GROMACS .gro file of C-alpha atoms in nm:
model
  256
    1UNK     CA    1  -0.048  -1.926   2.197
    2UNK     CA    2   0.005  -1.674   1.936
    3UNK     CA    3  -0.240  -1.628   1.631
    4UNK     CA    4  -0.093  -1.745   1.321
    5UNK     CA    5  -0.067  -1.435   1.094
    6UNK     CA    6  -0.091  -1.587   0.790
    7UNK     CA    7  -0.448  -1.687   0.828
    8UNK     CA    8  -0.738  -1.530   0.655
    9UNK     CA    9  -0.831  -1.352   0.993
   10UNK     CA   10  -0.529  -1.203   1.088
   11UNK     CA   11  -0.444  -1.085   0.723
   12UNK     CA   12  -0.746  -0.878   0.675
   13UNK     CA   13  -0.633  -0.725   1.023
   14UNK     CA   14  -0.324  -0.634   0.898
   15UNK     CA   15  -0.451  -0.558   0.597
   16UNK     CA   16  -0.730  -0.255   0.737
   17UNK     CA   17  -0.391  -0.149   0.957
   18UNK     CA   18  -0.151  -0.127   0.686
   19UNK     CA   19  -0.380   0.089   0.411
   20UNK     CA   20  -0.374   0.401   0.588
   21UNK     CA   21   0.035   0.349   0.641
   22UNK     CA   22   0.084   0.333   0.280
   23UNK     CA   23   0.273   0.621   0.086
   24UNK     CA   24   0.117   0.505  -0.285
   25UNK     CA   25   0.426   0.587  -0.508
   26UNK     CA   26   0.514   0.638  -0.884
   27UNK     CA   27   0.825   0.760  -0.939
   28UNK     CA   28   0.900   0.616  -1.309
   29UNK     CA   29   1.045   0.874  -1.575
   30UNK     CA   30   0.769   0.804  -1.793
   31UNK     CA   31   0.481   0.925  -1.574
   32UNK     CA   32   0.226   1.126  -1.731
   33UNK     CA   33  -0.059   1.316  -1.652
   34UNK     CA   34  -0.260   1.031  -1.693
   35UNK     CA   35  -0.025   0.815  -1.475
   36UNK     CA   36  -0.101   1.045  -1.227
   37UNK     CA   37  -0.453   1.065  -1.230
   38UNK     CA   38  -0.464   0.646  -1.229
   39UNK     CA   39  -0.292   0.660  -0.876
   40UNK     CA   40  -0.472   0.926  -0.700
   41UNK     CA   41  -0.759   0.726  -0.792
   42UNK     CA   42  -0.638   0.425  -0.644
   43UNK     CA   43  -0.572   0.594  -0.367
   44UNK     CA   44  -0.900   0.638  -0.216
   45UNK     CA   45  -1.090   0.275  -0.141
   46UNK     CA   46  -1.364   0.154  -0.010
   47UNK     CA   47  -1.224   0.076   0.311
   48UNK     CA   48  -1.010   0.452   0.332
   49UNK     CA   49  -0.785   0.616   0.244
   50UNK     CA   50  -0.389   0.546   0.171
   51UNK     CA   51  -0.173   0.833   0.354
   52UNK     CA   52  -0.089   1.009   0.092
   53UNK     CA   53   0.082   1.016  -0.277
   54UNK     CA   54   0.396   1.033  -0.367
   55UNK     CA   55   0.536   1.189  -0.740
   56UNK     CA   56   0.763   1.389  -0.938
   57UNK     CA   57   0.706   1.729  -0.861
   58UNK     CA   58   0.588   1.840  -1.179
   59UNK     CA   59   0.321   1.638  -1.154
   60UNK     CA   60   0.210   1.841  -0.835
   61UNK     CA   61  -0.058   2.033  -0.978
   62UNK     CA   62  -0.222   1.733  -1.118
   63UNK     CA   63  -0.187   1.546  -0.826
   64UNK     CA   64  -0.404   1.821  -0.633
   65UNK     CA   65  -0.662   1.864  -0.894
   66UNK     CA   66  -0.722   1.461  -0.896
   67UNK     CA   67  -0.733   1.475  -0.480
   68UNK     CA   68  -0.954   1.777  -0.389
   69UNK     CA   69  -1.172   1.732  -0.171
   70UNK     CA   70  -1.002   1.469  -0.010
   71UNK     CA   71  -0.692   1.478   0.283
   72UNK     CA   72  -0.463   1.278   0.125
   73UNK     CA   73  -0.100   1.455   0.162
   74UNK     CA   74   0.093   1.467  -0.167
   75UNK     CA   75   0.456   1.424  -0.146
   76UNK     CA   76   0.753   1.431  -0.389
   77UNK     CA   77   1.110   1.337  -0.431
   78UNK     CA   78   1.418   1.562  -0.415
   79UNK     CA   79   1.788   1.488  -0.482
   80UNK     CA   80   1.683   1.170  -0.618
   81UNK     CA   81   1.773   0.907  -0.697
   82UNK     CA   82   2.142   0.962  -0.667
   83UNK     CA   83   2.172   1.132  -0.305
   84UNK     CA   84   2.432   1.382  -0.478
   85UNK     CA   85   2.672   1.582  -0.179
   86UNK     CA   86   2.505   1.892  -0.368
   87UNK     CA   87   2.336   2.119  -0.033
   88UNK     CA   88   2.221   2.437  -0.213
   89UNK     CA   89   2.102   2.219  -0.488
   90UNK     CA   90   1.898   2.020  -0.259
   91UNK     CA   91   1.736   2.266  -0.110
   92UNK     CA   92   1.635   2.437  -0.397
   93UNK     CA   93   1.486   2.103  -0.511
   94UNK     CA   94   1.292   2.108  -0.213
   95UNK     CA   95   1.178   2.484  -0.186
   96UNK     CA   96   1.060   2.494  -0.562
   97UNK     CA   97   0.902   2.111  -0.462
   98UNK     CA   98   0.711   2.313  -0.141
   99UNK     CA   99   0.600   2.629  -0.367
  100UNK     CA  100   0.474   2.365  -0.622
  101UNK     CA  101   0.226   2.238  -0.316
  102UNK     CA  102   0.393   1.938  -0.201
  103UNK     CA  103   0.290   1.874   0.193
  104UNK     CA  104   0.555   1.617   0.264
  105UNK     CA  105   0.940   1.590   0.031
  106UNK     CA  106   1.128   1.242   0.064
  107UNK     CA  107   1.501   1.378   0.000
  108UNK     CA  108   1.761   1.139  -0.091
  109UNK     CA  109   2.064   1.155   0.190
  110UNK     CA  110   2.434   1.215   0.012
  111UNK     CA  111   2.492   0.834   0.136
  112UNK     CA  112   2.739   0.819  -0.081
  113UNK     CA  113   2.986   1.121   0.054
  114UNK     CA  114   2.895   0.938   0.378
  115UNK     CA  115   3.056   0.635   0.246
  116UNK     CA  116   3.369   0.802   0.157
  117UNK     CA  117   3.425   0.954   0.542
  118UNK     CA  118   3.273   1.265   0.470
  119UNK     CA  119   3.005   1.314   0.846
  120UNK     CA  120   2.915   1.726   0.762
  121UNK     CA  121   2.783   1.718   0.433
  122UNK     CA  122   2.488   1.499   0.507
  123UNK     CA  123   2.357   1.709   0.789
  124UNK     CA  124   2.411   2.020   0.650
  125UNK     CA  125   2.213   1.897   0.346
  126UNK     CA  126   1.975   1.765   0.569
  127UNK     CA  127   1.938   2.119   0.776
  128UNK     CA  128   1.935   2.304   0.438
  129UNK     CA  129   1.644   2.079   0.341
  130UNK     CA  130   1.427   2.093   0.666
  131UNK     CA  131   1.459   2.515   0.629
  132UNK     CA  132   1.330   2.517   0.266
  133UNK     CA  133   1.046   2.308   0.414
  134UNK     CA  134   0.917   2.642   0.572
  135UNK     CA  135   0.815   2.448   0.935
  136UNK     CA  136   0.471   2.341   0.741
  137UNK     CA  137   0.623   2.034   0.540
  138UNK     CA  138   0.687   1.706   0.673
  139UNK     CA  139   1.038   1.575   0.548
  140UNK     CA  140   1.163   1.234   0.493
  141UNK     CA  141   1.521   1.124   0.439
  142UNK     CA  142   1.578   0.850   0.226
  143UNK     CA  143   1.908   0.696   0.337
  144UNK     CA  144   1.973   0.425   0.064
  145UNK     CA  145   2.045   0.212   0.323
  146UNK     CA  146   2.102  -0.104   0.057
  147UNK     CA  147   2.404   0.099  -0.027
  148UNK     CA  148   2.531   0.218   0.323
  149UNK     CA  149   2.513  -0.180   0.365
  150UNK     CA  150   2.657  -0.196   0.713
  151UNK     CA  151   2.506  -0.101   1.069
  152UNK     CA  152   2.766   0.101   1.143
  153UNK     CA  153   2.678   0.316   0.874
  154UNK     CA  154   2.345   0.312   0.869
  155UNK     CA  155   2.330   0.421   1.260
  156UNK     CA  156   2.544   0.715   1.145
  157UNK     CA  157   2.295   0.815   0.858
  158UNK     CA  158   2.003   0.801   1.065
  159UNK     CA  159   2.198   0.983   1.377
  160UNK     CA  160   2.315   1.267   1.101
  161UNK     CA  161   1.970   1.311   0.948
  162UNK     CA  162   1.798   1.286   1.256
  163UNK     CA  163   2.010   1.572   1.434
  164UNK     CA  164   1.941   1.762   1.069
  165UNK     CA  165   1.564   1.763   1.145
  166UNK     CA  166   1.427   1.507   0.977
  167UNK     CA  167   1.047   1.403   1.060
  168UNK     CA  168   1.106   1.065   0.894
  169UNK     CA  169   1.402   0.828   0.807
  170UNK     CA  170   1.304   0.614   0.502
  171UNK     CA  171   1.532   0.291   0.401
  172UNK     CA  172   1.547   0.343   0.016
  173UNK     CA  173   1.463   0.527  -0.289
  174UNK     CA  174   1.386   0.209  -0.501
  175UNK     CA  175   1.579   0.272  -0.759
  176UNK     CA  176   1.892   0.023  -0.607
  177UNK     CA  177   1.908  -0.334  -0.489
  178UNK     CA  178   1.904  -0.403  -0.203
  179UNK     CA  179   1.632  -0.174  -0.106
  180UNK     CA  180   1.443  -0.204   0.201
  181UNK     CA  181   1.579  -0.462   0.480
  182UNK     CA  182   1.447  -0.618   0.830
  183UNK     CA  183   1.827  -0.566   0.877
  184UNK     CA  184   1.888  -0.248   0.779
  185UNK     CA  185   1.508  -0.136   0.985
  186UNK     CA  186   1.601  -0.295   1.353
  187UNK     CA  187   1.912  -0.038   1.286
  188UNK     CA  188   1.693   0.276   1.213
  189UNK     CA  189   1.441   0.178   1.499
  190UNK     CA  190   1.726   0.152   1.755
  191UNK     CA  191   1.821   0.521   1.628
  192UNK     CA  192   1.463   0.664   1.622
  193UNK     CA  193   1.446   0.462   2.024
  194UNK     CA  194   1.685   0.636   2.158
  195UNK     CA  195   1.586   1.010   1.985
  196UNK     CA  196   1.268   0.970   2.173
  197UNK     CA  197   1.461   0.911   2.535
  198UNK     CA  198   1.544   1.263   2.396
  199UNK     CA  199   1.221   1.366   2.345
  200UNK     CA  200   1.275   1.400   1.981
  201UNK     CA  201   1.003   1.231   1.780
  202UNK     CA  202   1.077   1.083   1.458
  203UNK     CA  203   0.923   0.864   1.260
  204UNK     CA  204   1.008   0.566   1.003
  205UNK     CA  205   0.934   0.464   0.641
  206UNK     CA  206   1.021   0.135   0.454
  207UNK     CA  207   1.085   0.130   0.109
  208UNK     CA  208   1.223  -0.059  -0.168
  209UNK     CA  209   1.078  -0.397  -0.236
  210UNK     CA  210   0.787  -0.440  -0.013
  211UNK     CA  211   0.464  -0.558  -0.219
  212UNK     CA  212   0.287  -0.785   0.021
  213UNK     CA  213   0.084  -0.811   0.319
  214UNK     CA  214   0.298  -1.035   0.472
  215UNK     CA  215   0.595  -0.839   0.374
  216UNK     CA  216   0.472  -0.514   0.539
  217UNK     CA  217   0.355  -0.704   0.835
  218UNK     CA  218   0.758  -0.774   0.877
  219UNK     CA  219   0.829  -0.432   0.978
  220UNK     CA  220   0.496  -0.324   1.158
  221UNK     CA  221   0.558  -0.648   1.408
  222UNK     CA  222   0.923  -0.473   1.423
  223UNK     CA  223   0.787  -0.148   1.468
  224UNK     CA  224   0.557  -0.270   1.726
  225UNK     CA  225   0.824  -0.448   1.900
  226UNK     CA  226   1.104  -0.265   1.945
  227UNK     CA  227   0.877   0.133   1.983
  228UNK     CA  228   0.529  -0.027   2.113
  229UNK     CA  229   0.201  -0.110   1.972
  230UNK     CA  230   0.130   0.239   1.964
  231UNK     CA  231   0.405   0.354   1.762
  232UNK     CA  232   0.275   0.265   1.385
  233UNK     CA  233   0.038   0.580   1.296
  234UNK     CA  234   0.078   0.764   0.987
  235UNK     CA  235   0.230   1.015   1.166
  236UNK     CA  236   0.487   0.784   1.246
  237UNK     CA  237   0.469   0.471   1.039
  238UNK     CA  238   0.499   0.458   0.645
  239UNK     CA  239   0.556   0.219   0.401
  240UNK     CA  240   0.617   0.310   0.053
  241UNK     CA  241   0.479   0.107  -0.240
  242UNK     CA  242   0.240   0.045  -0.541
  243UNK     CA  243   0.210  -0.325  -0.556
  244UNK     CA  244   0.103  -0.323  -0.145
  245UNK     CA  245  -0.233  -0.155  -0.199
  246UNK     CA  246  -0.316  -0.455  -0.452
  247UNK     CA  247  -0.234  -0.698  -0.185
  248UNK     CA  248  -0.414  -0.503   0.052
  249UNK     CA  249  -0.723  -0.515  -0.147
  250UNK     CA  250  -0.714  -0.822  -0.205
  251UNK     CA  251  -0.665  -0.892   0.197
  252UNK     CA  252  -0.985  -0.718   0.228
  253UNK     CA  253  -1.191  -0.878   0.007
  254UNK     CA  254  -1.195  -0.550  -0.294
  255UNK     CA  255  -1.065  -0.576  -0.642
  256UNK     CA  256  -0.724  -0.444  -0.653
   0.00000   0.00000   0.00000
């Protein structure tokens, strides 16, 4: 019979699996130095490390101050929140983002040009993107999927950004409702199956919403499912959050 996964046990298991899986993230306007600071400190625990931290750009160079000596990646935002059809602006985002330090940029897909019928733009952004990343950069699109609502479109998104290049497809930025989705995930798991019958290795991040343990454990036991227990690695797994690593903690018996 299968072990309840609500029980003390089994969350603390989850728990210790989902803290190095978590991408600790403040992305409010009114971030400061201090701000900053605050979450590269949460980000290293007793029980490890989180897999990295992810900021405005600007706050880059405070980021790596707060985190030498440590291997947490930091990563940053571009084209975001609004996913604007904008290519050159993108990738200038992104290539001032990568001279600033950043070892991993989340940009925000043009989900909305994809909405209107327009297939090129995305990719191109997308390939425009992966080239400022200089080949050393790990790159996330964030596909907004909340707003592409319907499988149909969200299999095209993650299709598009995964023939662009990307090394991750991430549900949402956050900043809309919905944001992440079991749904919306099985659809982006299906796409990221069959790139790897091509030998094409991509990973996934969830986003938007998740604050729990039990929330999180949604989408590993998805993961798990539908790519194999082997599957959820940060290399390949990623859920974005603040509120998680306080649930974590508290899985694990730590103050939050």
């Amino acid at each position: 019979m299968a072990s309840d996964p609500h029980t003390t046990a089994n969350l603390r298991r989850i728990a210790q699996r989902l803290l190095p899986l978590i991408d600790l993230t403040s992305l409010n306007d009114s971030d400061d130095a201090a701000v900053v600071e605050r979450l590269c400190a949460r980000a290293r625990t007793p029980a490890g490390n989180v897999a990295a931290v992810c900021i405005h750009a600007p706050h880059i160079p405070v980021a790596k101050r707060a985190l030498v000596g440590t291997d947490v990646p930091i990563a940053t935002v571009t084209n975001f929140p609004a996913g604007a059809a904008d290519v050159a602006a993108a990738a200038e985002e992104t290539a001032k983002a990568v001279a600033l330090g950043a070892d991993e940029v989340d940009v925000v897909f043009p989900y909305g040009a994809l909405i209107a019928g327009d297939r090129t733009v995305g990719l191109e952004l997308v390939k425009a993107s992966k080239a400022a990343c200089g080949g050393k950069v790990l790159l996330k699109v964030i596909l907004e999927t909340g707003q592409l609502k319907t499988p149909q479109l969200i299999r095209a998104a993650s299709d598009i950004a995964i023939a662009g290049g990307a090394d991750f497809i991430k549900t949402s930025t956050g900043k809309t409702q919905p944001g992440a989705s079991l749904e919306a995930a099985e659809v982006m798991l299906g796409a990221i199956s069959d790139a790897r019958a091509q030998r094409r290795w991509v990973g996934f991040k969830a986003s938007g919403g998740v604050r729990t343990v039990s929330e999180a454990q949604a989408y590993l036991a998805l993961a798990d499912r539908m790519l194999g227990d082997g599957f959820a690695s940060a290399a390949t797994f990623r859920v974005g959050a603040s509120a998680l690593l306080d649930d974590v903690l508290i899985c694990l018996g730590l103050d939050a």
